[in-house]
PDB file of C-alpha atoms in Angstrom:
ATOM      1  CA  MET V   1       0.000   0.000   0.000  1.00  0.00           C
ATOM      2  CA  LEU V   2       1.498   3.295  -1.145  1.00  0.00           C
ATOM      3  CA  GLY V   3       3.274   5.165   1.617  1.00  0.00           C
ATOM      4  CA  THR V   4       1.319   3.507   4.391  1.00  0.00           C
ATOM      5  CA  ASP V   5       2.771   3.114   7.844  1.00  0.00           C
ATOM      6  CA  ALA V   6       1.139  -0.102   9.105  1.00  0.00           C
ATOM      7  CA  GLN V   7       0.671   0.872  12.714  1.00  0.00           C
ATOM      8  CA  GLY V   8      -2.368  -0.777  14.178  1.00  0.00           C
ATOM      9  CA  GLU V   9      -6.131  -0.771  13.968  1.00  0.00           C
ATOM     10  CA  LEU V  10      -8.642   2.038  13.858  1.00  0.00           C
ATOM     11  CA  LEU V  11      -9.082   2.210  17.607  1.00  0.00           C
ATOM     12  CA  GLY V  12      -5.451   1.558  18.492  1.00  0.00           C
ATOM     13  CA  ASP V  13      -2.822   4.001  19.683  1.00  0.00           C
ATOM     14  CA  MET V  14      -0.873   3.996  16.416  1.00  0.00           C
ATOM     15  CA  ILE V  15      -2.221   5.962  13.473  1.00  0.00           C
ATOM     16  CA  PRO V  16      -1.848   4.987   9.788  1.00  0.00           C
ATOM     17  CA  ARG V  17       0.007   7.830   8.097  1.00  0.00           C
ATOM     18  CA  LEU V  18       1.742   8.707   4.871  1.00  0.00           C
ATOM     19  CA  VAL V  19       5.444   7.813   4.754  1.00  0.00           C
ATOM     20  CA  VAL V  20       7.412   9.408   1.907  1.00  0.00           C
ATOM     21  CA  PRO V  21      10.955   8.113   1.317  1.00  0.00           C
ATOM     22  CA  ALA V  22      13.813  10.571   0.857  1.00  0.00           C
ATOM     23  CA  GLY V  23      16.804  10.233  -1.457  1.00  0.00           C
ATOM     24  CA  LEU V  24      14.962   8.884  -4.507  1.00  0.00           C
ATOM     25  CA  ASN V  25      15.958   9.711  -8.061  1.00  0.00           C
ATOM     26  CA  ARG V  26      13.451  10.953 -10.645  1.00  0.00           C
ATOM     27  CA  SER V  27      12.357   7.526 -11.873  1.00  0.00           C
ATOM     28  CA  GLN V  28      12.036   6.207  -8.310  1.00  0.00           C
ATOM     29  CA  VAL V  29       9.838   9.164  -7.363  1.00  0.00           C
ATOM     30  CA  GLN V  30       7.615   8.439 -10.358  1.00  0.00           C
ATOM     31  CA  LYS V  31       7.400   4.751  -9.441  1.00  0.00           C
ATOM     32  CA  PHE V  32       6.502   5.584  -5.831  1.00  0.00           C
ATOM     33  CA  TRP V  33       3.551   7.780  -6.788  1.00  0.00           C
ATOM     34  CA  LEU V  34       2.317   5.621  -9.666  1.00  0.00           C
ATOM     35  CA  GLU V  35       1.717   2.562  -7.513  1.00  0.00           C
ATOM     36  CA  GLY V  36      -1.921   1.524  -7.905  1.00  0.00           C
ATOM     37  CA  VAL V  37      -2.832   4.388 -10.258  1.00  0.00           C
ATOM     38  CA  LYS V  38      -5.176   3.340 -13.072  1.00  0.00           C
ATOM     39  CA  PRO V  39      -3.687   3.371 -16.603  1.00  0.00           C
ATOM     40  CA  ALA V  40      -5.584   6.412 -17.903  1.00  0.00           C
ATOM     41  CA  TRP V  41      -3.998   8.638 -15.234  1.00  0.00           C
ATOM     42  CA  ARG V  42      -0.459   7.279 -15.380  1.00  0.00           C
ATOM     43  CA  ASP V  43       1.038   9.460 -18.113  1.00  0.00           C
ATOM     44  CA  GLY V  44      -0.132  12.665 -16.452  1.00  0.00           C
ATOM     45  CA  VAL V  45       0.810  11.669 -12.912  1.00  0.00           C
ATOM     46  CA  GLY V  46       4.180  10.351 -14.062  1.00  0.00           C
ATOM     47  CA  ALA V  47       4.915  13.565 -15.959  1.00  0.00           C
ATOM     48  CA  PHE V  48       3.957  15.667 -12.932  1.00  0.00           C
ATOM     49  CA  PHE V  49       6.298  13.808 -10.583  1.00  0.00           C
ATOM     50  CA  ALA V  50       9.087  13.983 -13.151  1.00  0.00           C
ATOM     51  CA  SER V  51       8.699  17.770 -13.323  1.00  0.00           C
ATOM     52  CA  ASP V  52      10.570  20.201 -11.093  1.00  0.00           C
ATOM     53  CA  LEU V  53       7.317  21.041  -9.269  1.00  0.00           C
ATOM     54  CA  GLY V  54       6.539  17.382  -8.599  1.00  0.00           C
ATOM     55  CA  LEU V  55      10.074  16.610  -7.431  1.00  0.00           C
ATOM     56  CA  GLN V  56      10.031  19.625  -5.123  1.00  0.00           C
ATOM     57  CA  LEU V  57       6.700  18.484  -3.698  1.00  0.00           C
ATOM     58  CA  HIS V  58       8.057  14.977  -3.077  1.00  0.00           C
ATOM     59  CA  ALA V  59      11.141  16.410  -1.342  1.00  0.00           C
ATOM     60  CA  LYS V  60       9.014  18.594   0.949  1.00  0.00           C
ATOM     61  CA  LEU V  61       6.770  15.669   1.851  1.00  0.00           C
ATOM     62  CA  ALA V  62       9.775  13.427   2.495  1.00  0.00           C
ATOM     63  CA  LYS V  63      11.298  16.049   4.792  1.00  0.00           C
ATOM     64  CA  ASP V  64       8.035  16.394   6.716  1.00  0.00           C
ATOM     65  CA  SER V  65       7.602  12.624   6.864  1.00  0.00           C
ATOM     66  CA  ASN V  66      11.134  11.972   8.072  1.00  0.00           C
ATOM     67  CA  ALA V  67      10.766  14.661  10.748  1.00  0.00           C
ATOM     68  CA  LEU V  68       8.275  12.184  12.293  1.00  0.00           C
ATOM     69  CA  ARG V  69       5.301  14.417  11.603  1.00  0.00           C
ATOM     70  CA  LYS V  70       2.061  12.532  10.990  1.00  0.00           C
ATOM     71  CA  LEU V  71       0.889  13.164   7.430  1.00  0.00           C
ATOM     72  CA  PHE V  72      -2.559  12.228   6.144  1.00  0.00           C
ATOM     73  CA  PRO V  73      -4.004  10.463   4.251  1.00  0.00           C
ATOM     74  CA  PRO V  74      -1.944   7.276   3.963  1.00  0.00           C
ATOM     75  CA  GLN V  75      -2.766   7.089   0.218  1.00  0.00           C
ATOM     76  CA  PRO V  76      -3.102  10.590  -1.275  1.00  0.00           C
ATOM     77  CA  LEU V  77      -3.768   9.254  -4.802  1.00  0.00           C
ATOM     78  CA  ARG V  78      -6.240   6.555  -3.762  1.00  0.00           C
ATOM     79  CA  LEU V  79      -8.985   8.129  -5.887  1.00  0.00           C
ATOM     80  CA  LEU V  80      -6.918   7.434  -9.004  1.00  0.00           C
ATOM     81  CA  SER V  81      -6.979   3.714  -8.212  1.00  0.00           C
ATOM     82  CA  LEU V  82     -10.787   3.680  -8.148  1.00  0.00           C
ATOM     83  CA  LEU V  83     -12.005   5.726 -11.122  1.00  0.00           C
ATOM     84  CA  GLU V  84     -10.912   6.289 -14.708  1.00  0.00           C
ATOM     85  CA  PRO V  85     -11.434   9.826 -16.074  1.00  0.00           C
ATOM     86  CA  GLN V  86     -14.043   8.705 -18.618  1.00  0.00           C
ATOM     87  CA  SER V  87     -16.160   7.287 -15.768  1.00  0.00           C
ATOM     88  CA  VAL V  88     -16.436  10.583 -13.891  1.00  0.00           C
ATOM     89  CA  ARG V  89     -19.891  12.190 -13.889  1.00  0.00           C
ATOM     90  CA  VAL V  90     -19.537  14.595 -10.955  1.00  0.00           C
ATOM     91  CA  VAL V  91     -16.451  16.297  -9.548  1.00  0.00           C
ATOM     92  CA  ILE V  92     -16.714  17.561  -5.967  1.00  0.00           C
ATOM     93  CA  LEU V  93     -13.736  19.787  -5.300  1.00  0.00           C
ATOM     94  CA  GLY V  94     -12.776  20.735  -1.763  1.00  0.00           C
ATOM     95  CA  GLN V  95      -9.755  22.208  -0.005  1.00  0.00           C
ATOM     96  CA  ASP V  96      -7.469  19.754   1.795  1.00  0.00           C
ATOM     97  CA  PRO V  97      -7.827  16.449   3.683  1.00  0.00           C
ATOM     98  CA  TYR V  98      -9.171  16.087   7.193  1.00  0.00           C
ATOM     99  CA  HIS V  99      -6.321  16.692   9.643  1.00  0.00           C
ATOM    100  CA  GLY V 100      -7.573  14.466  12.483  1.00  0.00           C
ATOM    101  CA  ALA V 101      -6.386  10.928  13.195  1.00  0.00           C
ATOM    102  CA  HIS V 102      -8.165   8.152  11.243  1.00  0.00           C
ATOM    103  CA  GLN V 103     -10.262  10.622   9.229  1.00  0.00           C
ATOM    104  CA  ALA V 104      -8.760  11.285   5.771  1.00  0.00           C
ATOM    105  CA  GLU V 105      -8.922   8.279   3.446  1.00  0.00           C
ATOM    106  CA  GLY V 106      -7.829   9.756   0.117  1.00  0.00           C
ATOM    107  CA  LEU V 107     -11.369  10.697  -0.966  1.00  0.00           C
ATOM    108  CA  ALA V 108     -12.344  14.310  -0.316  1.00  0.00           C
ATOM    109  CA  PHE V 109     -14.892  14.698   2.515  1.00  0.00           C
ATOM    110  CA  SER V 110     -15.284  10.912   2.973  1.00  0.00           C
ATOM    111  CA  VAL V 111     -14.238   8.853   5.990  1.00  0.00           C
ATOM    112  CA  ALA V 112     -13.908   5.099   6.306  1.00  0.00           C
ATOM    113  CA  PRO V 113     -16.758   2.970   7.688  1.00  0.00           C
ATOM    114  CA  GLY V 114     -16.667   3.040  11.471  1.00  0.00           C
ATOM    115  CA  VAL V 115     -15.337   6.617  11.648  1.00  0.00           C
ATOM    116  CA  ARG V 116     -17.716   9.309  12.848  1.00  0.00           C
ATOM    117  CA  ALA V 117     -18.488  12.075  10.375  1.00  0.00           C
ATOM    118  CA  PRO V 118     -16.456  15.274  10.871  1.00  0.00           C
ATOM    119  CA  PRO V 119     -18.462  18.534  10.982  1.00  0.00           C
ATOM    120  CA  SER V 120     -18.078  19.293   7.247  1.00  0.00           C
ATOM    121  CA  LEU V 121     -19.404  15.871   6.323  1.00  0.00           C
ATOM    122  CA  LYS V 122     -22.322  16.266   8.743  1.00  0.00           C
ATOM    123  CA  ASN V 123     -23.263  19.439   6.882  1.00  0.00           C
ATOM    124  CA  ILE V 124     -23.049  17.587   3.558  1.00  0.00           C
ATOM    125  CA  PHE V 125     -25.447  14.965   4.893  1.00  0.00           C
ATOM    126  CA  GLU V 126     -27.758  17.707   6.210  1.00  0.00           C
ATOM    127  CA  GLU V 127     -27.921  19.419   2.805  1.00  0.00           C
ATOM    128  CA  LEU V 128     -28.303  16.073   1.022  1.00  0.00           C
ATOM    129  CA  ASN V 129     -31.282  15.251   3.225  1.00  0.00           C
ATOM    130  CA  ARG V 130     -32.823  18.717   2.859  1.00  0.00           C
ATOM    131  CA  ASP V 131     -32.296  18.887  -0.901  1.00  0.00           C
ATOM    132  CA  VAL V 132     -33.064  15.399  -2.215  1.00  0.00           C
ATOM    133  CA  GLY V 133     -34.375  13.541   0.822  1.00  0.00           C
ATOM    134  CA  VAL V 134     -31.517  11.072   1.291  1.00  0.00           C
ATOM    135  CA  PRO V 135     -31.845   9.768   4.880  1.00  0.00           C
ATOM    136  CA  LEU V 136     -29.186  10.848   7.351  1.00  0.00           C
ATOM    137  CA  PRO V 137     -26.735   7.941   7.782  1.00  0.00           C
ATOM    138  CA  ARG V 138     -25.789   6.384  11.085  1.00  0.00           C
ATOM    139  CA  ALA V 139     -22.988   8.193  12.872  1.00  0.00           C
ATOM    140  CA  ASP V 140     -20.510   5.404  12.105  1.00  0.00           C
ATOM    141  CA  GLN V 141     -21.578   4.916   8.458  1.00  0.00           C
ATOM    142  CA  SER V 142     -20.194   8.056   6.832  1.00  0.00           C
ATOM    143  CA  SER V 143     -18.279   6.680   3.840  1.00  0.00           C
ATOM    144  CA  LEU V 144     -18.961   8.296   0.453  1.00  0.00           C
ATOM    145  CA  MET V 145     -17.641   5.255  -1.414  1.00  0.00           C
ATOM    146  CA  PRO V 146     -21.093   4.525  -2.937  1.00  0.00           C
ATOM    147  CA  TRP V 147     -20.802   7.867  -4.745  1.00  0.00           C
ATOM    148  CA  VAL V 148     -17.316   7.060  -6.014  1.00  0.00           C
ATOM    149  CA  LYS V 149     -18.569   3.769  -7.446  1.00  0.00           C
ATOM    150  CA  ARG V 150     -21.212   5.766  -9.321  1.00  0.00           C
ATOM    151  CA  GLY V 151     -18.701   8.204 -10.794  1.00  0.00           C
ATOM    152  CA  VAL V 152     -18.244  10.974  -8.203  1.00  0.00           C
ATOM    153  CA  PHE V 153     -14.657  12.252  -8.195  1.00  0.00           C
ATOM    154  CA  LEU V 154     -14.008  13.378  -4.610  1.00  0.00           C
ATOM    155  CA  LEU V 155     -10.964  15.597  -5.041  1.00  0.00           C
ATOM    156  CA  ASN V 156      -9.222  18.173  -2.877  1.00  0.00           C
ATOM    157  CA  THR V 157      -7.085  20.982  -4.288  1.00  0.00           C
ATOM    158  CA  CYS V 158      -4.328  19.882  -1.884  1.00  0.00           C
ATOM    159  CA  LEU V 159      -3.911  16.158  -1.257  1.00  0.00           C
ATOM    160  CA  THR V 160      -1.958  15.941   2.014  1.00  0.00           C
ATOM    161  CA  VAL V 161      -1.930  17.613   5.424  1.00  0.00           C
ATOM    162  CA  ARG V 162      -0.101  17.460   8.740  1.00  0.00           C
ATOM    163  CA  GLU V 163      -1.993  16.187  11.755  1.00  0.00           C
ATOM    164  CA  GLY V 164      -3.767  19.045  13.483  1.00  0.00           C
ATOM    165  CA  GLU V 165      -2.599  21.668  10.962  1.00  0.00           C
ATOM    166  CA  PRO V 166      -5.227  22.461   8.324  1.00  0.00           C
ATOM    167  CA  ALA V 167      -3.834  23.819   5.038  1.00  0.00           C
ATOM    168  CA  SER V 168      -0.288  22.966   6.174  1.00  0.00           C
ATOM    169  CA  HIS V 169       0.598  21.669   2.698  1.00  0.00           C
ATOM    170  CA  ALA V 170      -1.343  24.248   0.696  1.00  0.00           C
ATOM    171  CA  HIS V 171       0.653  25.791  -2.158  1.00  0.00           C
ATOM    172  CA  TRP V 172       3.307  23.057  -1.963  1.00  0.00           C
ATOM    173  CA  GLY V 173       2.559  21.955  -5.507  1.00  0.00           C
ATOM    174  CA  TRP V 174      -0.447  19.645  -5.266  1.00  0.00           C
ATOM    175  CA  GLU V 175      -2.557  22.290  -6.993  1.00  0.00           C
ATOM    176  CA  GLY V 176      -0.591  21.686 -10.194  1.00  0.00           C
ATOM    177  CA  LEU V 177      -1.548  18.015 -10.157  1.00  0.00           C
ATOM    178  CA  THR V 178      -5.151  18.907  -9.326  1.00  0.00           C
ATOM    179  CA  GLU V 179      -5.329  21.063 -12.453  1.00  0.00           C
ATOM    180  CA  GLN V 180      -3.936  18.227 -14.542  1.00  0.00           C
ATOM    181  CA  LEU V 181      -6.505  15.768 -13.171  1.00  0.00           C
ATOM    182  CA  LEU V 182      -9.362  18.167 -13.859  1.00  0.00           C
ATOM    183  CA  GLU V 183      -8.189  18.604 -17.446  1.00  0.00           C
ATOM    184  CA  SER V 184      -8.005  14.825 -17.872  1.00  0.00           C
ATOM    185  CA  VAL V 185     -11.617  14.502 -16.716  1.00  0.00           C
ATOM    186  CA  LEU V 186     -12.809  17.195 -19.115  1.00  0.00           C
ATOM    187  CA  LYS V 187     -10.888  15.672 -22.009  1.00  0.00           C
ATOM    188  CA  ALA V 188     -12.404  12.214 -21.433  1.00  0.00           C
ATOM    189  CA  SER V 189     -15.914  12.996 -20.203  1.00  0.00           C
ATOM    190  CA  ASN V 190     -19.100  13.234 -22.263  1.00  0.00           C
ATOM    191  CA  ALA V 191     -20.785  15.421 -19.621  1.00  0.00           C
ATOM    192  CA  CYS V 192     -19.761  16.423 -16.111  1.00  0.00           C
ATOM    193  CA  VAL V 193     -20.937  18.455 -13.119  1.00  0.00           C
ATOM    194  CA  PHE V 194     -18.361  20.414 -11.120  1.00  0.00           C
ATOM    195  CA  MET V 195     -19.243  21.329  -7.542  1.00  0.00           C
ATOM    196  CA  LEU V 196     -16.711  23.863  -6.297  1.00  0.00           C
ATOM    197  CA  TRP V 197     -17.032  24.189  -2.537  1.00  0.00           C
ATOM    198  CA  GLY V 198     -15.024  27.048  -1.071  1.00  0.00           C
ATOM    199  CA  ALA V 199     -12.575  29.641  -2.355  1.00  0.00           C
ATOM    200  CA  HIS V 200      -9.702  27.176  -2.898  1.00  0.00           C
ATOM    201  CA  ALA V 201     -11.879  25.086  -5.221  1.00  0.00           C
ATOM    202  CA  GLN V 202     -13.353  28.091  -7.012  1.00  0.00           C
ATOM    203  CA  ARG V 203      -9.897  29.288  -8.083  1.00  0.00           C
ATOM    204  CA  HIS V 204      -9.960  26.410 -10.575  1.00  0.00           C
ATOM    205  CA  ALA V 205     -13.192  27.597 -12.256  1.00  0.00           C
ATOM    206  CA  PRO V 206     -11.503  29.596 -15.066  1.00  0.00           C
ATOM    207  CA  SER V 207      -9.395  26.584 -16.069  1.00  0.00           C
ATOM    208  CA  ILE V 208     -12.411  24.275 -15.970  1.00  0.00           C
ATOM    209  CA  LEU V 209     -14.428  26.603 -18.197  1.00  0.00           C
ATOM    210  CA  ALA V 210     -11.540  27.021 -20.652  1.00  0.00           C
ATOM    211  CA  TRP V 211     -10.939  23.281 -20.968  1.00  0.00           C
ATOM    212  CA  ALA V 212     -14.658  22.586 -21.358  1.00  0.00           C
ATOM    213  CA  GLN V 213     -14.686  24.974 -24.302  1.00  0.00           C
ATOM    214  CA  GLU V 214     -11.499  23.517 -25.766  1.00  0.00           C
ATOM    215  CA  TYR V 215     -12.723  19.911 -25.565  1.00  0.00           C
ATOM    216  CA  ARG V 216     -16.379  20.805 -26.231  1.00  0.00           C
ATOM    217  CA  THR V 217     -17.460  19.013 -23.076  1.00  0.00           C
ATOM    218  CA  PRO V 218     -20.921  19.845 -21.687  1.00  0.00           C
ATOM    219  CA  ILE V 219     -20.482  20.921 -18.077  1.00  0.00           C
ATOM    220  CA  LEU V 220     -22.407  22.412 -15.182  1.00  0.00           C
ATOM    221  CA  VAL V 221     -20.416  24.435 -12.651  1.00  0.00           C
ATOM    222  CA  LEU V 222     -21.946  24.951  -9.198  1.00  0.00           C
ATOM    223  CA  GLU V 223     -20.300  27.099  -6.508  1.00  0.00           C
ATOM    224  CA  SER V 224     -20.956  27.603  -2.823  1.00  0.00           C
ATOM    225  CA  ASN V 225     -19.131  28.130   0.424  1.00  0.00           C
ATOM    226  CA  HIS V 226     -17.207  25.208   1.862  1.00  0.00           C
ATOM    227  CA  PRO V 227     -19.402  22.934   4.043  1.00  0.00           C
ATOM    228  CA  SER V 228     -17.210  23.653   7.069  1.00  0.00           C
ATOM    229  CA  PRO V 229     -19.208  24.977  10.051  1.00  0.00           C
ATOM    230  CA  LEU V 230     -17.170  28.184   9.701  1.00  0.00           C
ATOM    231  CA  SER V 231     -18.785  28.970   6.342  1.00  0.00           C
ATOM    232  CA  ALA V 232     -21.657  26.566   5.615  1.00  0.00           C
ATOM    233  CA  ARG V 233     -24.384  29.087   6.521  1.00  0.00           C
ATOM    234  CA  ARG V 234     -22.541  32.297   5.682  1.00  0.00           C
ATOM    235  CA  ALA V 235     -23.888  34.671   3.033  1.00  0.00           C
ATOM    236  CA  PRO V 236     -23.794  35.301   0.136  1.00  0.00           C
ATOM    237  CA  ALA V 237     -23.327  31.672  -0.999  1.00  0.00           C
ATOM    238  CA  PRO V 238     -24.122  29.380   1.945  1.00  0.00           C
ATOM    239  CA  PHE V 239     -23.621  25.663   1.469  1.00  0.00           C
ATOM    240  CA  ILE V 240     -26.726  24.786   3.457  1.00  0.00           C
ATOM    241  CA  GLY V 241     -29.566  25.554   1.068  1.00  0.00           C
ATOM    242  CA  CYS V 242     -27.404  25.584  -2.088  1.00  0.00           C
ATOM    243  CA  GLY V 243     -29.429  22.840  -3.785  1.00  0.00           C
ATOM    244  CA  HIS V 244     -26.423  21.429  -5.623  1.00  0.00           C
ATOM    245  CA  PHE V 245     -27.531  17.823  -5.383  1.00  0.00           C
ATOM    246  CA  SER V 246     -30.960  18.296  -6.973  1.00  0.00           C
ATOM    247  CA  THR V 247     -29.569  20.713  -9.580  1.00  0.00           C
ATOM    248  CA  ALA V 248     -26.857  18.236 -10.595  1.00  0.00           C
ATOM    249  CA  GLN V 249     -29.316  15.354 -10.734  1.00  0.00           C
ATOM    250  CA  ALA V 250     -31.692  17.281 -12.997  1.00  0.00           C
ATOM    251  CA  TRP V 251     -28.871  18.440 -15.295  1.00  0.00           C
ATOM    252  CA  LEU V 252     -27.441  14.927 -15.647  1.00  0.00           C
ATOM    253  CA  LYS V 253     -30.919  13.613 -16.465  1.00  0.00           C
ATOM    254  CA  GLY V 254     -31.087  16.252 -19.200  1.00  0.00           C
ATOM    255  CA  GLN V 255     -27.842  14.803 -20.573  1.00  0.00           C
ATOM    256  CA  GLY V 256     -29.453  11.374 -20.728  1.00  0.00           C
ATOM    257  CA  LEU V 257     -27.776  10.100 -17.544  1.00  0.00           C
ATOM    258  CA  GLN V 258     -29.831   8.602 -14.729  1.00  0.00           C
ATOM    259  CA  TRP V 259     -28.552   9.664 -11.330  1.00  0.00           C
ATOM    260  CA  ASP V 260     -29.293   9.414  -7.643  1.00  0.00           C
ATOM    261  CA  TRP V 261     -27.405  10.399  -4.504  1.00  0.00           C
ATOM    262  CA  ALA V 262     -28.325   7.438  -2.311  1.00  0.00           C
ATOM    263  CA  LEU V 263     -25.708   6.232   0.156  1.00  0.00           C
TER     264      LEU V 263
END
């Protein structure tokens, strides 16, 4: 498992974390990050980690990792092992992974079965229930994996974080890979909804619109505040009440795609 520190079970004292080796050459860095990545993503991911930006990012992560800081999630590119770009129907773009122990699992906003929903995810469930009537899940059943299996690309603009330090890896270089992944989706997709939650995600809107025009891909772009309790109800674009789920479902139906948000 890529970069995983096998240190015990969910309720144990040891926390699974990302371990990034130092002292690798360019090809070894590429090999490290390509482990488990589906074929359609490999050229882009490999090129990113062969670039100066990707190598600098790896070096920063290795330094943080070898300073015995806990970095999450254990598998930052897990999403790329689950979905091919042509299978993506909805992109939900957030900010950075959860920074608490056992929370981030390499899928934006999702947590593994058995982990209680963090506040942002609780607000997502609240809006989902209000907007399209999906029942609130049990406290320990907060995984969004059913969405991923249906084609929801749960992506953050930054893919790693230090424990207890939100946005600690922002502007380290992950944003360059995020842009590349978004372009790959637009190039391969027949139709796609983009939900941009928060200012970090919305910075990518101009690129998304430009690529959609270049590749002639039908898209719907929806923007709101981040679902964090700090902003979920704040004007002028509160997350609670945004209606993104019903709007996306209706638009996809208009594209000839049946959709539901059931968990």
